Amino acid sequence: MELTVNGKRRTVTDGATITTLLEELQINPLRVAVQLNQQIIKRDLHEGTPLRAGDVLEVITFMAGGSS
């Protein structure tokens, strides 16, 4: 099935969850926030949140930094 991840079309297997998508993308789930169809999904729900054809996801990476 096809989804949009950070503005790019991506094909994932049927039955994929947010967790499986992050694994495919080799992204550490502790370092990102995931927005699914304009709604932030809590990290503890990633494993049980199925993805559907046409979903739009934004994977937001946390950046370290500070003021100087």
mmCIF file of N, CA and C in Angstrom:
data_model
loop_
_atom_site.group_PDB
_atom_site.id
_atom_site.type_symbol
_atom_site.label_atom_id
_atom_site.label_comp_id
_atom_site.label_asym_id
_atom_site.label_seq_id
_atom_site.Cartn_x
_atom_site.Cartn_y
_atom_site.Cartn_z
ATOM 1 N N MET A 1 0.848 -1.178 0.000
ATOM 2 C CA MET A 1 0.000 0.000 0.000
ATOM 3 C C MET A 1 0.888 1.234 0.000
ATOM 4 N N GLU A 2 0.337 2.327 -0.466
ATOM 5 C CA GLU A 2 1.118 3.568 -0.560
ATOM 6 C C GLU A 2 0.682 4.574 0.495
ATOM 7 N N LEU A 3 1.682 5.241 1.072
ATOM 8 C CA LEU A 3 1.468 6.322 2.028
ATOM 9 C C LEU A 3 2.361 7.482 1.637
ATOM 10 N N THR A 4 2.185 8.577 2.321
ATOM 11 C CA THR A 4 3.091 9.703 2.150
ATOM 12 C C THR A 4 3.810 9.910 3.471
ATOM 13 N N VAL A 5 5.155 9.859 3.410
ATOM 14 C CA VAL A 5 5.978 10.032 4.605
ATOM 15 C C VAL A 5 6.894 11.227 4.366
ATOM 16 N N ASN A 6 6.723 12.265 5.169
ATOM 17 C CA ASN A 6 7.504 13.498 5.035
ATOM 18 C C ASN A 6 7.470 14.024 3.602
ATOM 19 N N GLY A 7 6.282 13.990 3.012
ATOM 20 C CA GLY A 7 6.080 14.559 1.683
ATOM 21 C C GLY A 7 6.454 13.659 0.525
ATOM 22 N N LYS A 8 6.923 12.442 0.789
ATOM 23 C CA LYS A 8 7.325 11.531 -0.284
ATOM 24 C C LYS A 8 6.475 10.270 -0.244
ATOM 25 N N ARG A 9 6.091 9.796 -1.430
ATOM 26 C CA ARG A 9 5.317 8.556 -1.527
ATOM 27 C C ARG A 9 6.208 7.384 -1.134
ATOM 28 N N ARG A 10 5.620 6.440 -0.392
ATOM 29 C CA ARG A 10 6.367 5.265 0.057
ATOM 30 C C ARG A 10 5.421 4.080 0.056
ATOM 31 N N THR A 11 5.930 2.944 -0.371
ATOM 32 C CA THR A 11 5.151 1.714 -0.354
ATOM 33 C C THR A 11 5.551 0.897 0.863
ATOM 34 N N VAL A 12 4.554 0.445 1.617
ATOM 35 C CA VAL A 12 4.793 -0.423 2.773
ATOM 36 C C VAL A 12 3.891 -1.640 2.651
ATOM 37 N N THR A 13 4.230 -2.681 3.399
ATOM 38 C CA THR A 13 3.438 -3.906 3.341
ATOM 39 C C THR A 13 2.091 -3.710 4.032
ATOM 40 N N ASP A 14 1.097 -4.424 3.562
ATOM 41 C CA ASP A 14 -0.201 -4.409 4.225
ATOM 42 C C ASP A 14 -0.024 -4.880 5.662
ATOM 43 N N GLY A 15 -0.733 -4.276 6.584
ATOM 44 C CA GLY A 15 -0.627 -4.639 7.985
ATOM 45 C C GLY A 15 0.480 -3.919 8.726
ATOM 46 N N ALA A 16 1.197 -3.028 8.039
ATOM 47 C CA ALA A 16 2.286 -2.288 8.684
ATOM 48 C C ALA A 16 1.716 -1.374 9.774
ATOM 49 N N THR A 17 2.530 -1.171 10.799
ATOM 50 C CA THR A 17 2.199 -0.230 11.871
ATOM 51 C C THR A 17 3.233 0.890 11.854
ATOM 52 N N ILE A 18 3.036 1.872 12.706
ATOM 53 C CA ILE A 18 4.037 2.938 12.808
ATOM 54 C C ILE A 18 5.382 2.335 13.200
ATOM 55 N N THR A 19 5.383 1.382 14.115
ATOM 56 C CA THR A 19 6.636 0.748 14.544
ATOM 57 C C THR A 19 7.339 0.070 13.381
ATOM 58 N N THR A 20 6.607 -0.681 12.566
ATOM 59 C CA THR A 20 7.267 -1.361 11.449
ATOM 60 C C THR A 20 7.785 -0.359 10.423
ATOM 61 N N LEU A 21 7.076 0.736 10.221
ATOM 62 C CA LEU A 21 7.555 1.768 9.304
ATOM 63 C C LEU A 21 8.865 2.367 9.820
ATOM 64 N N LEU A 22 8.920 2.699 11.104
ATOM 65 C CA LEU A 22 10.143 3.267 11.664
ATOM 66 C C LEU A 22 11.302 2.276 11.552
ATOM 67 N N GLU A 23 11.024 0.999 11.750
ATOM 68 C CA GLU A 23 12.065 -0.023 11.594
ATOM 69 C C GLU A 23 12.569 -0.063 10.154
ATOM 70 N N GLU A 24 11.648 -0.031 9.188
ATOM 71 C CA GLU A 24 12.045 -0.029 7.772
ATOM 72 C C GLU A 24 12.901 1.180 7.434
ATOM 73 N N LEU A 25 12.576 2.318 8.046
ATOM 74 C CA LEU A 25 13.320 3.552 7.793
ATOM 75 C C LEU A 25 14.585 3.642 8.639
ATOM 76 N N GLN A 26 14.813 2.656 9.493
ATOM 77 C CA GLN A 26 15.953 2.626 10.408
ATOM 78 C C GLN A 26 16.012 3.882 11.281
ATOM 79 N N ILE A 27 14.854 4.200 11.847
ATOM 80 C CA ILE A 27 14.723 5.373 12.706
ATOM 81 C C ILE A 27 14.484 4.914 14.136
ATOM 82 N N ASN A 28 15.252 5.452 15.069
ATOM 83 C CA ASN A 28 15.086 5.154 16.483
ATOM 84 C C ASN A 28 13.797 5.816 16.970
ATOM 85 N N PRO A 29 12.815 5.034 17.426
ATOM 86 C CA PRO A 29 11.533 5.612 17.838
ATOM 87 C C PRO A 29 11.634 6.528 19.054
ATOM 88 N N LEU A 30 12.719 6.442 19.797
ATOM 89 C CA LEU A 30 12.893 7.312 20.958
ATOM 90 C C LEU A 30 13.341 8.719 20.574
ATOM 91 N N ARG A 31 13.733 8.894 19.320
ATOM 92 C CA ARG A 31 14.260 10.193 18.874
ATOM 93 C C ARG A 31 13.325 10.932 17.919
ATOM 94 N N VAL A 32 12.072 10.450 17.807
ATOM 95 C CA VAL A 32 11.145 11.090 16.877
ATOM 96 C C VAL A 32 9.754 11.223 17.483
ATOM 97 N N ALA A 33 9.000 12.119 16.901
ATOM 98 C CA ALA A 33 7.555 12.208 17.121
ATOM 99 C C ALA A 33 6.921 11.868 15.784
ATOM 100 N N VAL A 34 5.768 11.216 15.827
ATOM 101 C CA VAL A 34 5.098 10.817 14.594
ATOM 102 C C VAL A 34 3.709 11.450 14.553
ATOM 103 N N GLN A 35 3.451 12.114 13.432
ATOM 104 C CA GLN A 35 2.149 12.708 13.186
ATOM 105 C C GLN A 35 1.493 11.889 12.082
ATOM 106 N N LEU A 36 0.314 11.354 12.355
ATOM 107 C CA LEU A 36 -0.438 10.548 11.391
ATOM 108 C C LEU A 36 -1.716 11.287 11.054
ATOM 109 N N ASN A 37 -1.844 11.657 9.787
ATOM 110 C CA ASN A 37 -3.032 12.396 9.334
ATOM 111 C C ASN A 37 -3.333 13.586 10.257
ATOM 112 N N GLN A 38 -2.298 14.360 10.528
ATOM 113 C CA GLN A 38 -2.342 15.606 11.298
ATOM 114 C C GLN A 38 -2.624 15.404 12.783
ATOM 115 N N GLN A 39 -2.405 14.198 13.292
ATOM 116 C CA GLN A 39 -2.591 13.934 14.718
ATOM 117 C C GLN A 39 -1.334 13.261 15.264
ATOM 118 N N ILE A 40 -0.779 13.834 16.342
ATOM 119 C CA ILE A 40 0.392 13.236 16.977
ATOM 120 C C ILE A 40 -0.033 11.922 17.628
ATOM 121 N N ILE A 41 0.735 10.872 17.366
ATOM 122 C CA ILE A 41 0.458 9.561 17.947
ATOM 123 C C ILE A 41 1.472 9.316 19.061
ATOM 124 N N LYS A 42 0.990 9.049 20.254
ATOM 125 C CA LYS A 42 1.878 8.795 21.390
ATOM 126 C C LYS A 42 2.732 7.563 21.103
ATOM 127 N N ARG A 43 3.963 7.599 21.582
ATOM 128 C CA ARG A 43 4.933 6.539 21.320
ATOM 129 C C ARG A 43 4.410 5.166 21.750
ATOM 130 N N ASP A 44 3.715 5.093 22.866
ATOM 131 C CA ASP A 44 3.237 3.792 23.332
ATOM 132 C C ASP A 44 2.113 3.223 22.473
ATOM 133 N N LEU A 45 1.612 3.997 21.530
ATOM 134 C CA LEU A 45 0.572 3.524 20.608
ATOM 135 C C LEU A 45 1.125 3.147 19.237
ATOM 136 N N HIS A 46 2.416 3.375 18.989
ATOM 137 C CA HIS A 46 3.001 3.113 17.666
ATOM 138 C C HIS A 46 2.816 1.662 17.237
ATOM 139 N N GLU A 47 3.073 0.717 18.137
ATOM 140 C CA GLU A 47 3.003 -0.708 17.788
ATOM 141 C C GLU A 47 1.592 -1.124 17.390
ATOM 142 N N GLY A 48 0.590 -0.540 18.029
ATOM 143 C CA GLY A 48 -0.791 -0.947 17.767
ATOM 144 C C GLY A 48 -1.542 -0.061 16.798
ATOM 145 N N THR A 49 -0.834 0.876 16.151
ATOM 146 C CA THR A 49 -1.500 1.776 15.212
ATOM 147 C C THR A 49 -1.251 1.316 13.787
ATOM 148 N N PRO A 50 -2.262 0.708 13.158
ATOM 149 C CA PRO A 50 -2.091 0.231 11.786
ATOM 150 C C PRO A 50 -2.085 1.398 10.798
ATOM 151 N N LEU A 51 -1.323 1.224 9.740
ATOM 152 C CA LEU A 51 -1.294 2.223 8.677
ATOM 153 C C LEU A 51 -2.236 1.774 7.571
ATOM 154 N N ARG A 52 -2.832 2.745 6.905
ATOM 155 C CA ARG A 52 -3.777 2.457 5.827
ATOM 156 C C ARG A 52 -3.347 3.197 4.566
ATOM 157 N N ALA A 53 -3.717 2.639 3.442
ATOM 158 C CA ALA A 53 -3.388 3.272 2.155
ATOM 159 C C ALA A 53 -3.869 4.716 2.169
ATOM 160 N N GLY A 54 -3.008 5.607 1.711
ATOM 161 C CA GLY A 54 -3.348 7.019 1.627
ATOM 162 C C GLY A 54 -3.013 7.825 2.870
ATOM 163 N N ASP A 55 -2.577 7.154 3.959
ATOM 164 C CA ASP A 55 -2.205 7.891 5.164
ATOM 165 C C ASP A 55 -1.071 8.863 4.870
ATOM 166 N N VAL A 56 -1.053 9.946 5.631
ATOM 167 C CA VAL A 56 0.003 10.949 5.518
ATOM 168 C C VAL A 56 0.695 11.032 6.877
ATOM 169 N N LEU A 57 2.000 10.761 6.871
ATOM 170 C CA LEU A 57 2.778 10.784 8.108
ATOM 171 C C LEU A 57 3.878 11.818 8.024
ATOM 172 N N GLU A 58 4.138 12.432 9.153
ATOM 173 C CA GLU A 58 5.303 13.289 9.312
ATOM 174 C C GLU A 58 6.108 12.696 10.455
ATOM 175 N N VAL A 59 7.370 12.390 10.197
ATOM 176 C CA VAL A 59 8.262 11.877 11.222
ATOM 177 C C VAL A 59 9.193 13.029 11.575
ATOM 178 N N ILE A 60 9.063 13.499 12.804
ATOM 179 C CA ILE A 60 9.771 14.691 13.241
ATOM 180 C C ILE A 60 10.919 14.260 14.159
ATOM 181 N N THR A 61 12.150 14.561 13.742
ATOM 182 C CA THR A 61 13.333 14.176 14.497
ATOM 183 C C THR A 61 13.686 15.256 15.508
ATOM 184 N N PHE A 62 13.973 14.818 16.720
ATOM 185 C CA PHE A 62 14.407 15.754 17.761
ATOM 186 C C PHE A 62 15.860 16.114 17.511
ATOM 187 N N MET A 63 16.160 17.392 17.637
ATOM 188 C CA MET A 63 17.515 17.879 17.422
ATOM 189 C C MET A 63 18.045 18.423 18.743
ATOM 190 N N ALA A 64 19.292 18.124 19.038
ATOM 191 C CA ALA A 64 19.939 18.683 20.214
ATOM 192 C C ALA A 64 20.407 20.083 19.890
ATOM 193 N N GLY A 65 20.413 20.914 20.851
ATOM 194 C CA GLY A 65 20.896 22.267 20.607
ATOM 195 C C GLY A 65 20.640 23.132 21.824
ATOM 196 N N GLY A 66 20.974 24.340 21.699
ATOM 197 C CA GLY A 66 20.769 25.257 22.800
ATOM 198 C C GLY A 66 21.224 26.645 22.407
ATOM 199 N N SER A 67 21.101 27.535 23.319
ATOM 200 C CA SER A 67 21.523 28.906 23.026
ATOM 201 C C SER A 67 22.997 29.074 23.373
ATOM 202 N N SER A 68 23.600 30.033 22.714
ATOM 203 C CA SER A 68 25.017 30.279 22.994
ATOM 204 C C SER A 68 25.219 31.571 23.718
#
